[in-house]
Coordinates of C-alpha atoms in Angstrom, one line a residue:
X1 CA 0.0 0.0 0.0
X2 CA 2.7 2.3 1.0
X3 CA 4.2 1.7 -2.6
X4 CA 1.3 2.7 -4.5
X5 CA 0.6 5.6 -2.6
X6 CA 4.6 7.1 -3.2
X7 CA 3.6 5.8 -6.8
X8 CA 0.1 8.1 -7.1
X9 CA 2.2 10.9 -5.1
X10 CA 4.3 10.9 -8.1
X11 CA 2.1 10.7 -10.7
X12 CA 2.4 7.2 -11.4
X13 CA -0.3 4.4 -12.1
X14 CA 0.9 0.7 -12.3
X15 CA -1.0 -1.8 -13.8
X16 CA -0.2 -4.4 -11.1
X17 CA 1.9 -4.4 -7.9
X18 CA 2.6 -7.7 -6.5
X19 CA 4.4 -8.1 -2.9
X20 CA 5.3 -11.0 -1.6
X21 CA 6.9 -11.0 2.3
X22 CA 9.1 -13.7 4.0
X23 CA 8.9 -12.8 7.5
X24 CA 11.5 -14.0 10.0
X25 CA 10.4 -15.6 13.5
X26 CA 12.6 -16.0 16.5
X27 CA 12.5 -17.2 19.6
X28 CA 13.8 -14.5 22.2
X29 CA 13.9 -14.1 26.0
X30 CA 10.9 -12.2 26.4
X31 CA 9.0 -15.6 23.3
X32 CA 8.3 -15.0 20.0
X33 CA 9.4 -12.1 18.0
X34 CA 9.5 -10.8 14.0
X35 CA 13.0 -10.2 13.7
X36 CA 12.7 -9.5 10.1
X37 CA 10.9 -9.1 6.5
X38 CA 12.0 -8.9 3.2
X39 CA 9.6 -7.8 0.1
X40 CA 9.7 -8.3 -3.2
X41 CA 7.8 -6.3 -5.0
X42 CA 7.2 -6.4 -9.0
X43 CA 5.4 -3.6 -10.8
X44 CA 4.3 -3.4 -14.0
X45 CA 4.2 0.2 -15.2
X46 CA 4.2 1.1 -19.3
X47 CA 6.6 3.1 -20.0
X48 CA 7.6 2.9 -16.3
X49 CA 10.8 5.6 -15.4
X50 CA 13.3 3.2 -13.4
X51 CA 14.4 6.0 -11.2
X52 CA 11.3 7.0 -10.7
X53 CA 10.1 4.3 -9.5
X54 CA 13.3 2.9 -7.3
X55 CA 12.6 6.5 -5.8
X56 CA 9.2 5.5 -4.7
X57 CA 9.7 1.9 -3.7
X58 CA 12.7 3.3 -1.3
X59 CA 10.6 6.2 0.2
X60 CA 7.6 3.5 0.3
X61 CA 9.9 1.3 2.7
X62 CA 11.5 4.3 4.4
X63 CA 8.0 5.8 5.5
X64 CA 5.9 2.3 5.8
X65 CA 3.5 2.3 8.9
X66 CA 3.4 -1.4 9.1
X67 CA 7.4 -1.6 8.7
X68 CA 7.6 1.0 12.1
X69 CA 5.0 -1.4 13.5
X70 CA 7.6 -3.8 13.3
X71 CA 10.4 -2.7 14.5
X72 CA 12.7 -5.5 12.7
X73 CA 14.8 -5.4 10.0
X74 CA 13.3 -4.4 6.6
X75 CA 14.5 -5.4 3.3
X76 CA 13.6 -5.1 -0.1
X77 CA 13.8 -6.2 -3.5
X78 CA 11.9 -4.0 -6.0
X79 CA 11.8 -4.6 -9.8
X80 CA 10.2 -3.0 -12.0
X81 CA 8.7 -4.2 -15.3
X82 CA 8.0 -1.9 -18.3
X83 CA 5.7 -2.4 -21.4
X84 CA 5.6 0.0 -24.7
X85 CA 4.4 3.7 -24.1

């Protein structure tokens, strides 16, 4: 959500976002505990700007409410796929 959102802030509609999260559990003192997530995220944009976008994904994981909910580690893969104009 955070993604599209920096996307529309730019001006930018995708045709599809798709996210998948690997989540890491752990088993601390205090129990259980998400130590970590990494996303990959493919969008398909026409015509898509690469820096554009890589802008967007990294302010998306910078500023993501769900990440701060967290607090773990939170990593990213982005890629962006581009059809004709």
């Amino acid at each position: 959500m955070a993604l599209s959102a920096q996307l529309g802030e730019a001006g930018i509609t995708p045709e599809t976002i798709q996210t998948t999260a690997t989540v890491t559990l752990e088993k601390t003192a205090a129990g259980w505990a998400v130590t970590a997530s990494h996303l990959d995220v493919r969008a398909r944009i026409k015509g898509g700007d690469p820096a554009a976008f890589d802008r967007a994904a990294e302010n998306a994981k910078a500023g993501c409410p769900i990440s701060k909910l967290l607090n773990a580690k939170i990593s990213m893969t982005a890629q962006l796929e581009t059809g004709a104009a």
